[in-house]
Short mmCIF file of C-alpha atoms and ligand atoms in Angstrom, two decimals:
data_model
loop_
_atom_site.label_atom_id
_atom_site.label_comp_id
_atom_site.label_asym_id
_atom_site.label_seq_id
_atom_site.Cartn_x
_atom_site.Cartn_y
_atom_site.Cartn_z
CA MET A 1 97.59 73.35 -26.09
CA ALA A 2 94.52 71.24 -25.10
CA GLU A 3 93.96 70.23 -28.70
CA THR A 4 97.52 69.13 -29.17
CA ALA A 5 97.38 67.07 -25.97
CA ASP A 6 94.03 65.43 -27.18
CA LYS A 7 95.55 64.33 -30.47
CA THR A 8 98.39 62.57 -28.79
CA LYS A 9 96.12 60.77 -26.25
CA ALA A 10 96.13 56.97 -26.59
CA PRO A 11 92.85 55.18 -27.33
CA GLU A 12 93.07 53.48 -23.83
CA VAL A 13 93.00 57.01 -22.20
CA TRP A 14 90.07 58.04 -24.26
CA ARG A 15 88.26 54.87 -23.16
CA ARG A 16 89.20 55.44 -19.52
CA GLU A 17 87.62 58.96 -19.72
CA MET A 18 84.56 57.70 -21.60
CA VAL A 19 84.03 55.12 -18.73
CA GLU A 20 84.37 57.81 -16.01
CA ALA A 21 81.64 59.81 -17.77
CA LEU A 22 79.47 56.73 -17.88
CA LYS A 23 79.98 56.28 -14.07
CA ALA A 24 78.85 59.83 -13.19
CA PRO A 25 75.51 60.14 -11.29
CA GLY A 26 72.60 59.88 -13.63
CA ALA A 27 74.52 59.08 -16.71
CA LEU A 28 72.87 55.85 -17.21
CA ASN A 29 69.39 57.13 -16.33
CA GLY A 30 69.56 55.52 -12.85
CA MET A 31 71.31 52.15 -13.81
CA GLU A 32 74.61 51.48 -12.19
CA LEU A 33 77.51 50.57 -14.51
CA PRO A 34 78.27 46.93 -13.57
CA ALA A 35 81.88 46.00 -12.87
CA ARG A 36 82.16 43.49 -15.67
CA LEU A 37 80.63 45.92 -18.17
CA GLU A 38 83.06 48.56 -17.12
CA ARG A 39 85.96 46.12 -17.80
CA ALA A 40 84.35 45.34 -21.21
CA LEU A 41 84.28 49.05 -22.12
CA LEU A 42 87.84 49.49 -21.17
CA GLU A 43 88.92 46.43 -23.10
CA VAL A 44 87.08 46.76 -26.54
CA PRO A 45 88.87 49.18 -28.77
CA ARG A 46 85.80 51.33 -29.76
CA HIS A 47 87.81 53.39 -32.21
CA LEU A 48 88.41 50.40 -34.39
CA PHE A 49 84.54 50.16 -35.01
CA ALA A 50 84.43 53.82 -36.06
CA PRO A 51 87.21 54.11 -38.40
CA GLY A 52 86.07 57.35 -40.14
CA ALA A 53 85.70 59.27 -36.96
CA ASP A 54 88.45 60.88 -34.90
CA LEU A 55 89.33 59.50 -31.40
CA GLU A 56 87.38 62.16 -29.70
CA ALA A 57 84.19 61.54 -31.67
CA ALA A 58 84.64 57.79 -31.45
CA HIS A 59 84.66 58.12 -27.56
CA SER A 60 82.08 60.77 -27.01
CA PRO A 61 80.09 59.23 -24.25
CA PHE A 62 76.64 60.56 -25.31
CA THR A 63 76.90 60.64 -29.06
CA ALA A 64 76.51 58.07 -31.75
CA VAL A 65 78.80 57.78 -34.68
CA GLU A 66 76.65 57.71 -37.90
CA THR A 67 77.71 55.14 -40.42
CA LYS A 68 74.91 55.21 -42.98
CA GLN A 69 72.20 57.84 -44.08
CA ASP A 70 69.34 57.52 -46.51
CA GLU A 71 69.06 59.95 -49.45
CA ARG A 72 67.48 62.56 -47.22
CA GLY A 73 70.20 62.50 -44.74
CA VAL A 74 68.21 60.43 -42.06
CA ALA A 75 70.45 58.06 -40.12
CA LEU A 76 69.99 54.46 -41.09
CA SER A 77 72.89 52.85 -39.10
CA SER A 78 75.33 53.97 -36.51
CA VAL A 79 77.62 52.88 -33.75
CA SER A 80 75.31 53.76 -31.04
CA ALA A 81 76.33 56.19 -28.24
CA PRO A 82 78.37 54.42 -25.37
CA GLN A 83 75.83 55.68 -22.87
CA VAL A 84 72.89 53.89 -24.74
CA GLN A 85 74.99 50.81 -25.15
CA ALA A 86 76.07 50.73 -21.45
CA MET A 87 72.50 51.34 -20.24
CA MET A 88 71.13 48.53 -22.38
CA LEU A 89 73.86 46.05 -21.48
CA ALA A 90 73.28 46.90 -17.80
CA GLN A 91 69.60 46.09 -18.38
CA ALA A 92 70.48 42.95 -20.14
CA ARG A 93 72.57 41.36 -17.35
CA VAL A 94 74.68 39.16 -19.76
CA GLU A 95 76.45 36.57 -17.80
CA PRO A 96 79.49 34.21 -18.98
CA GLY A 97 78.42 31.23 -20.99
CA MET A 98 75.20 32.91 -22.26
CA ARG A 99 73.91 32.73 -25.73
CA VAL A 100 73.06 36.22 -26.85
CA LEU A 101 71.33 37.53 -30.00
CA GLU A 102 71.90 41.28 -31.04
CA LEU A 103 69.48 42.63 -33.67
CA GLY A 104 71.00 45.44 -35.46
CA SER A 105 74.87 45.21 -36.12
CA GLY A 106 77.69 47.68 -36.03
CA GLY A 107 80.40 45.41 -34.44
CA TYR A 108 81.14 47.32 -31.18
CA ASN A 109 78.26 46.31 -29.21
CA ALA A 110 78.55 42.81 -30.35
CA ALA A 111 82.23 42.88 -29.16
CA LEU A 112 81.08 44.20 -25.75
CA ILE A 113 78.59 41.40 -25.52
CA ALA A 114 81.30 38.82 -26.48
CA GLU A 115 83.44 40.13 -23.58
CA LEU A 116 80.48 39.69 -21.25
CA ALA A 117 79.54 36.17 -22.39
CA GLY A 118 83.16 35.19 -22.32
CA PRO A 119 84.85 32.24 -24.35
CA SER A 120 82.06 29.72 -23.35
CA GLY A 121 79.33 32.09 -24.50
CA HIS A 122 77.84 32.43 -28.15
CA VAL A 123 77.02 35.87 -29.73
CA ALA A 124 75.09 36.29 -32.95
CA SER A 125 74.36 39.66 -34.60
CA VAL A 126 71.78 40.11 -37.24
CA ASP A 127 71.36 43.18 -39.61
CA ILE A 128 68.98 43.54 -42.51
CA ASP A 129 71.57 45.54 -44.53
CA PRO A 130 74.29 43.62 -46.21
CA GLU A 131 76.60 46.57 -46.28
CA VAL A 132 76.34 46.69 -42.52
CA THR A 133 76.91 43.08 -41.89
CA GLU A 134 79.98 43.00 -44.13
CA ARG A 135 81.50 45.96 -42.41
CA ALA A 136 80.68 44.56 -38.95
CA ARG A 137 82.22 41.12 -39.81
CA LYS A 138 85.40 42.77 -41.10
CA LEU A 139 85.68 45.11 -38.05
CA LEU A 140 84.98 42.33 -35.58
CA ALA A 141 87.63 40.10 -37.05
CA GLU A 142 90.21 43.00 -37.12
CA ALA A 143 89.41 43.86 -33.60
CA GLY A 144 89.86 40.28 -32.31
CA TYR A 145 86.28 39.02 -32.16
CA PRO A 146 85.95 36.73 -35.19
CA GLN A 147 83.85 34.27 -33.00
CA VAL A 148 80.83 36.66 -33.26
CA GLN A 149 78.61 35.33 -35.95
CA VAL A 150 77.15 38.07 -38.16
CA VAL A 151 73.99 37.21 -40.28
CA THR A 152 72.23 39.17 -42.85
CA ALA A 153 68.47 38.90 -42.18
CA ASP A 154 65.42 40.76 -41.18
CA GLY A 155 65.74 40.65 -37.33
CA THR A 156 61.93 40.61 -37.02
CA ASP A 157 62.23 36.82 -37.45
CA GLY A 158 64.97 36.57 -34.78
CA LEU A 159 67.61 33.91 -35.72
CA PRO A 160 65.55 30.63 -35.48
CA GLU A 161 68.31 28.37 -36.54
CA GLN A 162 70.46 29.35 -33.49
CA ALA A 163 67.81 29.76 -30.96
CA PRO A 164 67.20 29.65 -28.00
CA PHE A 165 68.90 32.66 -26.60
CA ASP A 166 69.37 33.76 -22.99
CA ARG A 167 69.43 37.41 -24.01
CA ILE A 168 68.03 39.29 -27.08
CA VAL A 169 69.15 42.84 -27.38
CA VAL A 170 67.51 44.95 -30.13
CA THR A 171 69.39 47.86 -31.32
CA ALA A 172 66.87 49.51 -33.66
CA GLY A 173 63.69 51.35 -32.75
CA ALA A 174 60.85 48.88 -32.57
CA TRP A 175 57.04 49.63 -32.58
CA ASP A 176 56.14 46.01 -31.87
CA ILE A 177 57.47 42.90 -30.22
CA PRO A 178 57.12 40.17 -32.95
CA PRO A 179 56.28 36.58 -31.70
CA ALA A 180 59.85 35.31 -32.69
CA TRP A 181 61.53 37.36 -30.05
CA ARG A 182 59.62 35.83 -27.25
CA ALA A 183 59.60 32.39 -28.67
CA GLN A 184 63.37 32.33 -29.19
CA LEU A 185 64.19 33.28 -25.68
CA THR A 186 64.96 30.58 -23.01
CA GLY A 187 62.24 30.09 -20.37
CA THR A 188 63.89 32.75 -18.19
CA GLY A 189 65.45 34.89 -21.00
CA ARG A 190 65.56 38.56 -21.10
CA LEU A 191 64.65 40.91 -24.11
CA VAL A 192 65.95 44.41 -24.01
CA VAL A 193 64.37 46.54 -26.70
CA PRO A 194 63.88 50.26 -27.63
CA LEU A 195 60.13 50.17 -27.86
CA ARG A 196 58.07 53.02 -29.10
CA MET A 197 54.87 53.50 -27.14
CA ARG A 198 52.67 56.58 -28.13
CA SER A 199 55.68 58.12 -29.92
CA LEU A 200 57.99 57.80 -26.91
CA THR A 201 60.85 55.37 -27.11
CA ARG A 202 61.97 53.54 -24.00
CA SER A 203 64.59 50.86 -23.67
CA VAL A 204 62.40 48.26 -21.84
CA ALA A 205 64.10 45.26 -20.27
CA PHE A 206 61.67 42.31 -20.18
CA GLN A 207 61.89 39.04 -18.40
CA ARG A 208 60.08 36.18 -19.99
CA ARG A 209 57.45 34.65 -17.79
CA GLY A 210 55.75 31.87 -20.03
CA GLU A 211 53.86 33.80 -22.66
CA ARG A 212 54.36 37.01 -21.09
CA LEU A 213 57.14 39.49 -21.05
CA VAL A 214 57.39 41.36 -17.78
CA GLY A 215 59.35 44.67 -17.81
CA ASP A 216 61.59 45.52 -14.93
CA SER A 217 63.06 48.78 -16.29
CA ALA A 218 62.28 51.35 -18.99
CA LEU A 219 64.74 54.05 -19.76
CA ILE A 220 64.68 56.99 -22.14
CA CYS A 221 66.61 56.37 -25.43
CA GLY A 222 66.68 57.18 -29.03
CA PHE A 223 67.31 54.90 -32.09
CA VAL A 224 67.28 54.58 -35.76
CA PRO A 225 64.06 53.05 -36.93
CA MET A 226 63.48 49.42 -37.58
CA GLN A 227 63.34 48.53 -41.25
CA GLY A 228 61.83 45.55 -43.04
CA ALA A 229 58.67 43.68 -41.85
CA GLY A 230 58.58 45.45 -38.48
CA ALA A 231 58.84 48.97 -39.83
CA ARG A 232 56.08 51.25 -38.69
CA ALA A 233 56.19 54.91 -39.54
CA GLU A 234 54.60 57.58 -37.41
CA GLN A 235 51.89 59.64 -38.81
CA VAL A 236 52.73 63.19 -39.25
CA VAL A 237 50.00 65.87 -39.31
CA LEU A 238 51.02 69.20 -40.55
CA ALA A 239 48.91 71.54 -38.29
CA ASN A 240 49.45 74.82 -40.10
CA GLY A 241 48.85 73.42 -43.57
CA ASP A 242 52.56 73.72 -44.25
CA GLU A 243 55.68 72.03 -42.62
CA SER A 244 56.13 74.65 -39.93
CA VAL A 245 54.15 72.81 -37.14
CA GLY A 246 54.38 69.04 -37.29
CA LEU A 247 52.55 66.72 -35.00
CA ARG A 248 53.74 63.02 -34.77
CA PHE A 249 51.19 60.34 -33.89
CA ASP A 250 51.93 56.81 -33.14
CA ASP A 251 48.26 55.84 -33.36
CA GLY A 252 44.99 57.79 -33.31
CA ALA A 253 46.06 60.61 -35.77
CA PRO A 254 43.08 62.93 -36.38
CA ALA A 255 40.86 61.68 -39.30
CA ASP A 256 40.47 65.38 -40.49
CA PRO A 257 43.57 67.57 -39.68
CA SER A 258 42.02 70.40 -41.52
CA LEU A 259 39.71 70.95 -38.51
CA LEU A 260 42.90 72.38 -36.88
CA ASP A 261 43.60 74.98 -39.62
CA ASN A 262 41.85 77.72 -37.75
CA ALA A 263 42.75 76.56 -34.30
CA VAL A 264 46.62 77.03 -34.62
CA ARG A 265 46.13 80.63 -35.79
CA GLY A 266 44.69 81.64 -32.38
CA PRO A 267 43.28 82.81 -30.15
CA ARG A 268 45.45 81.14 -27.54
CA THR A 269 44.81 80.15 -23.95
CA GLU A 270 47.71 80.15 -21.70
CA VAL A 271 47.50 78.36 -18.29
CA TRP A 272 50.36 77.65 -15.80
CA SER A 273 49.83 74.47 -13.76
CA GLY A 274 51.85 75.29 -10.63
CA VAL A 275 53.77 71.94 -11.06
CA GLU A 276 57.38 72.71 -10.89
CA VAL A 277 60.30 70.31 -11.40
CA GLY A 278 63.98 70.48 -11.05
CA ARG A 279 65.83 71.25 -14.26
CA GLN A 280 67.76 67.93 -13.94
CA GLU A 281 64.79 66.08 -12.48
CA PRO A 282 63.94 62.90 -14.67
CA VAL A 283 60.60 63.47 -16.38
CA MET A 284 60.54 60.11 -18.16
CA GLY A 285 57.61 59.01 -16.03
CA LEU A 286 55.62 62.24 -16.64
CA GLN A 287 55.97 61.78 -20.39
CA LEU A 288 54.67 58.20 -20.28
CA TYR A 289 51.95 59.28 -17.86
CA LEU A 290 50.68 61.96 -20.27
CA ALA A 291 51.10 59.74 -23.18
CA THR A 292 48.89 57.09 -21.75
CA HIS A 293 46.33 59.31 -20.05
CA LEU A 294 45.73 62.24 -22.47
CA SER A 295 43.71 61.33 -25.46
CA GLY A 296 45.03 62.51 -28.65
CA PHE A 297 48.50 62.60 -27.34
CA CYS A 298 51.23 63.48 -29.90
CA LEU A 299 54.75 65.08 -30.10
CA MET A 300 55.04 68.45 -31.79
CA SER A 301 58.03 69.99 -33.42
CA VAL A 302 58.08 73.46 -35.16
CA ASP A 303 60.44 74.97 -37.58
CA PRO A 304 62.39 77.41 -35.38
CA GLU A 305 62.97 79.68 -38.46
CA ALA A 306 59.37 79.76 -39.53
CA ASP A 307 56.74 82.25 -38.37
CA THR A 308 54.38 80.01 -36.46
CA GLY A 309 52.17 82.79 -35.17
CA PRO A 310 50.88 82.11 -31.53
CA VAL A 311 52.40 78.55 -31.61
CA ARG A 312 55.51 79.33 -29.56
CA PRO A 313 56.71 76.25 -27.57
CA SER A 314 59.69 76.47 -25.32
CA ASN A 315 61.44 73.54 -27.06
CA PRO A 316 60.90 73.79 -30.85
CA TYR A 317 61.93 70.20 -31.48
CA PHE A 318 60.13 68.27 -28.71
CA SER A 319 56.83 69.28 -27.08
CA MET A 320 54.25 66.94 -25.66
CA ALA A 321 50.88 67.90 -27.37
CA ALA A 322 47.33 66.62 -27.83
CA VAL A 323 44.66 66.97 -30.56
CA GLN A 324 41.06 66.64 -29.58
CA GLY A 325 38.73 67.42 -32.59
CA ASP A 326 39.20 71.02 -33.58
CA SER A 327 41.07 71.74 -30.44
CA PHE A 328 44.83 71.51 -29.73
CA ALA A 329 47.20 72.05 -26.88
CA TYR A 330 50.94 71.74 -26.05
CA LEU A 331 53.03 71.76 -22.95
CA LEU A 332 55.77 74.33 -22.33
CA VAL A 333 57.98 75.31 -19.38
CA ARG A 334 59.14 78.55 -17.84
CA ARG A 335 61.79 79.28 -15.24
CA THR A 336 60.58 79.75 -11.67
CA PRO A 337 61.62 83.04 -10.17
CA ASP A 338 64.61 81.59 -8.38
CA GLY A 339 65.82 80.04 -11.66
CA GLU A 340 66.32 76.67 -9.97
CA ASP A 341 63.22 74.83 -11.26
CA VAL A 342 60.84 75.06 -14.22
CA GLU A 343 57.09 75.20 -14.12
CA TYR A 344 54.87 73.41 -16.61
CA GLY A 345 52.17 75.37 -18.59
CA VAL A 346 49.89 74.75 -21.52
CA HIS A 347 49.01 76.71 -24.68
CA ALA A 348 45.70 75.70 -25.96
CA PHE A 349 43.69 76.63 -29.11
CA GLY A 350 40.34 75.89 -30.61
CA ALA A 351 36.75 75.92 -29.41
CA ARG A 352 37.53 73.45 -26.54
CA GLY A 353 40.99 74.91 -25.95
CA ALA A 354 40.31 76.08 -22.38
CA GLU A 355 38.74 72.70 -21.32
CA LEU A 356 41.69 70.94 -22.90
CA ALA A 357 44.22 73.13 -20.96
CA ASP A 358 42.41 72.21 -17.64
CA GLU A 359 42.48 68.54 -18.48
CA VAL A 360 46.30 68.70 -19.06
CA CYS A 361 46.82 70.75 -15.85
CA GLY A 362 44.66 68.11 -14.03
CA LEU A 363 46.97 65.43 -15.36
CA LEU A 364 50.18 67.33 -14.33
CA ALA A 365 48.76 67.69 -10.85
CA ALA A 366 47.79 64.07 -10.61
CA TRP A 367 51.21 62.99 -11.69
CA ASP A 368 52.79 65.33 -9.18
CA ARG A 369 50.73 64.07 -6.37
CA LEU A 370 50.74 60.40 -7.10
CA HIS A 371 53.75 59.34 -9.19
CA ARG A 372 56.47 61.87 -9.05
CA GLY A 373 59.86 60.40 -7.91
CA GLY A 374 58.23 57.04 -8.12
CA PRO A 375 59.46 53.92 -9.90
CA GLY A 376 57.32 54.48 -13.08
CA PRO A 377 54.84 52.05 -14.47
CA GLN A 378 55.16 48.30 -14.62
CA ILE A 379 55.18 47.52 -18.37
CA THR A 380 54.17 44.05 -19.47
CA ALA A 381 53.70 42.48 -22.91
CA TYR A 382 51.04 40.01 -23.57
CA PRO A 383 50.34 38.06 -26.72
CA ALA A 384 47.79 39.85 -28.99
CA SER A 385 45.17 37.24 -28.40
CA THR A 386 45.08 37.85 -24.65
CA PRO A 387 41.56 38.88 -23.62
CA ASP A 388 40.89 42.16 -21.64
CA GLU A 389 40.03 40.27 -18.49
CA GLU A 390 43.49 38.72 -18.35
CA LEU A 391 45.42 42.02 -18.60
CA GLU A 392 46.69 43.60 -15.38
CA GLY A 393 47.28 47.38 -15.74
CA ASP A 394 45.59 50.69 -16.05
CA THR A 395 46.39 51.46 -19.67
CA VAL A 396 46.71 49.13 -22.70
CA ILE A 397 48.57 49.93 -25.85
CA ASP A 398 47.61 47.50 -28.55
CA LYS A 399 50.25 46.55 -31.13
CA GLU A 400 49.82 44.09 -34.04
CA HIS A 401 51.60 41.19 -32.03
CA VAL A 402 51.38 42.22 -28.35
CA ARG A 403 49.16 44.04 -25.99
CA ILE A 404 51.38 46.26 -23.79
CA THR A 405 49.91 47.21 -20.28
CA LEU A 406 51.22 49.92 -18.11
CA ALA A 407 50.42 49.54 -14.43
CA TRP A 408 51.05 52.61 -12.45
CA PRO A 409 51.99 52.15 -8.82
CA LYS A 410 49.29 53.25 -6.48
CA GLY A 411 50.25 56.59 -5.01
CA ALA A 412 50.05 57.63 -1.32
C1 SAM B 1 71.92 51.74 -34.19
S1 SAM B 1 72.41 50.58 -35.54
C2 SAM B 1 73.07 49.31 -34.54
C3 SAM B 1 74.17 49.66 -33.63
C4 SAM B 1 75.03 48.50 -33.31
N1 SAM B 1 74.18 47.48 -32.48
C5 SAM B 1 76.29 48.93 -32.58
O1 SAM B 1 77.15 48.15 -32.36
O2 SAM B 1 76.41 50.19 -32.09
C6 SAM B 1 70.80 49.97 -35.99
C7 SAM B 1 70.94 48.76 -37.04
O3 SAM B 1 69.66 48.18 -37.11
C8 SAM B 1 69.59 47.75 -38.42
N2 SAM B 1 68.18 47.35 -38.66
C9 SAM B 1 67.10 48.11 -38.91
N3 SAM B 1 66.07 47.29 -39.15
C10 SAM B 1 66.46 46.18 -38.89
C11 SAM B 1 65.84 44.81 -39.07
N4 SAM B 1 64.58 44.62 -39.34
N5 SAM B 1 66.50 43.69 -38.79
C12 SAM B 1 67.86 43.64 -38.55
N6 SAM B 1 68.58 44.90 -38.47
C13 SAM B 1 67.89 46.01 -38.76
C14 SAM B 1 70.08 48.89 -39.32
O4 SAM B 1 70.47 48.40 -40.62
C15 SAM B 1 71.29 49.47 -38.45
O5 SAM B 1 72.42 48.93 -38.93
#
């Protein structure tokens, strides 16, 4: 019965349900859905931008619709999930009459921006892939947004011929912030970008202040990777000598991964930290805290079908981990006896395994004491030439074009 009813549901009804899901507490990682964005989401016919998908898939609030894959089946282009688009556009704060540049096209997000910028605004969308721009141009015209200018180019360069922009919204995963993005913003412009820092991607909303970009929110998200001049692959270390245990490093991958060969086969140290978190509690801050305080930080994924011996994480696809010399550790969780919370623990291996486990537990305790439930770090991007003494923050992540600092609020 339900299925028949779904098939007869009009697109407007699907959109209304999608918007209700986006208004649920926590759906946008703490952002509120602004009223004008809600109206845009109700107005733009999302299904017209995902012609291959059925209405349910096209309106699924938390799922992207893939539109292009590479030869290995890895997504290259998609209509992003409504949740991610709503979150980033809430961060962007597009006002009527603004000039907005979207980097990474699909059509739908640009149509939402066109609604927000209104008839006196200007929207341009750049994609590196001519197939994507051709499709986006056609779908935008068919859906009633022919005014959006779709350009085929590498978004690393922005769109100098149409600059400056009040807002730049990047919709592919970036490792760096190329100079063009800052230079093409107006003096008070905002840049929203899914930025990879130590393997963790956060949609960071930056406000331009002169040569600096000052972040005011950083929310968890996932994106297809940037191609072209800004492409930067992570380094993957195969810890078991085969593909069963993979460790992804953004920077600082071990020079000699063979040191780990014996470590991953045991013996294993298991330590429980006593730090418990609610099953729905946001741990975005904890992840960034460990990523920036634990040397050798990386992300581990294991093949759930393979025999990985003593390496048995609680989540095979995503575990925070660290490699230090011939020693290695990863975090895991177990349910607390009442089933309400989970407790963090550590599995550690190698000659310094026990020390490494202690270090991880110490960091978990420090986060719990000083930063848990807090606003997260202040993220700022400075030009790469900025000397150390002009940086404000506890941690520096050096990219090619910018130096990113994270300043953690001082705890009680
Ligand atoms: C997630 S899709 C964009 C989704 C789109 N904004 C929407 O309406 O949902 C990411 C796009 O970024 C594009 N892309 C990747 N690297 C790029 C680059 N250097 N410059 C411009 N576009 C790029 C890909 O071709 C892909 O189409």
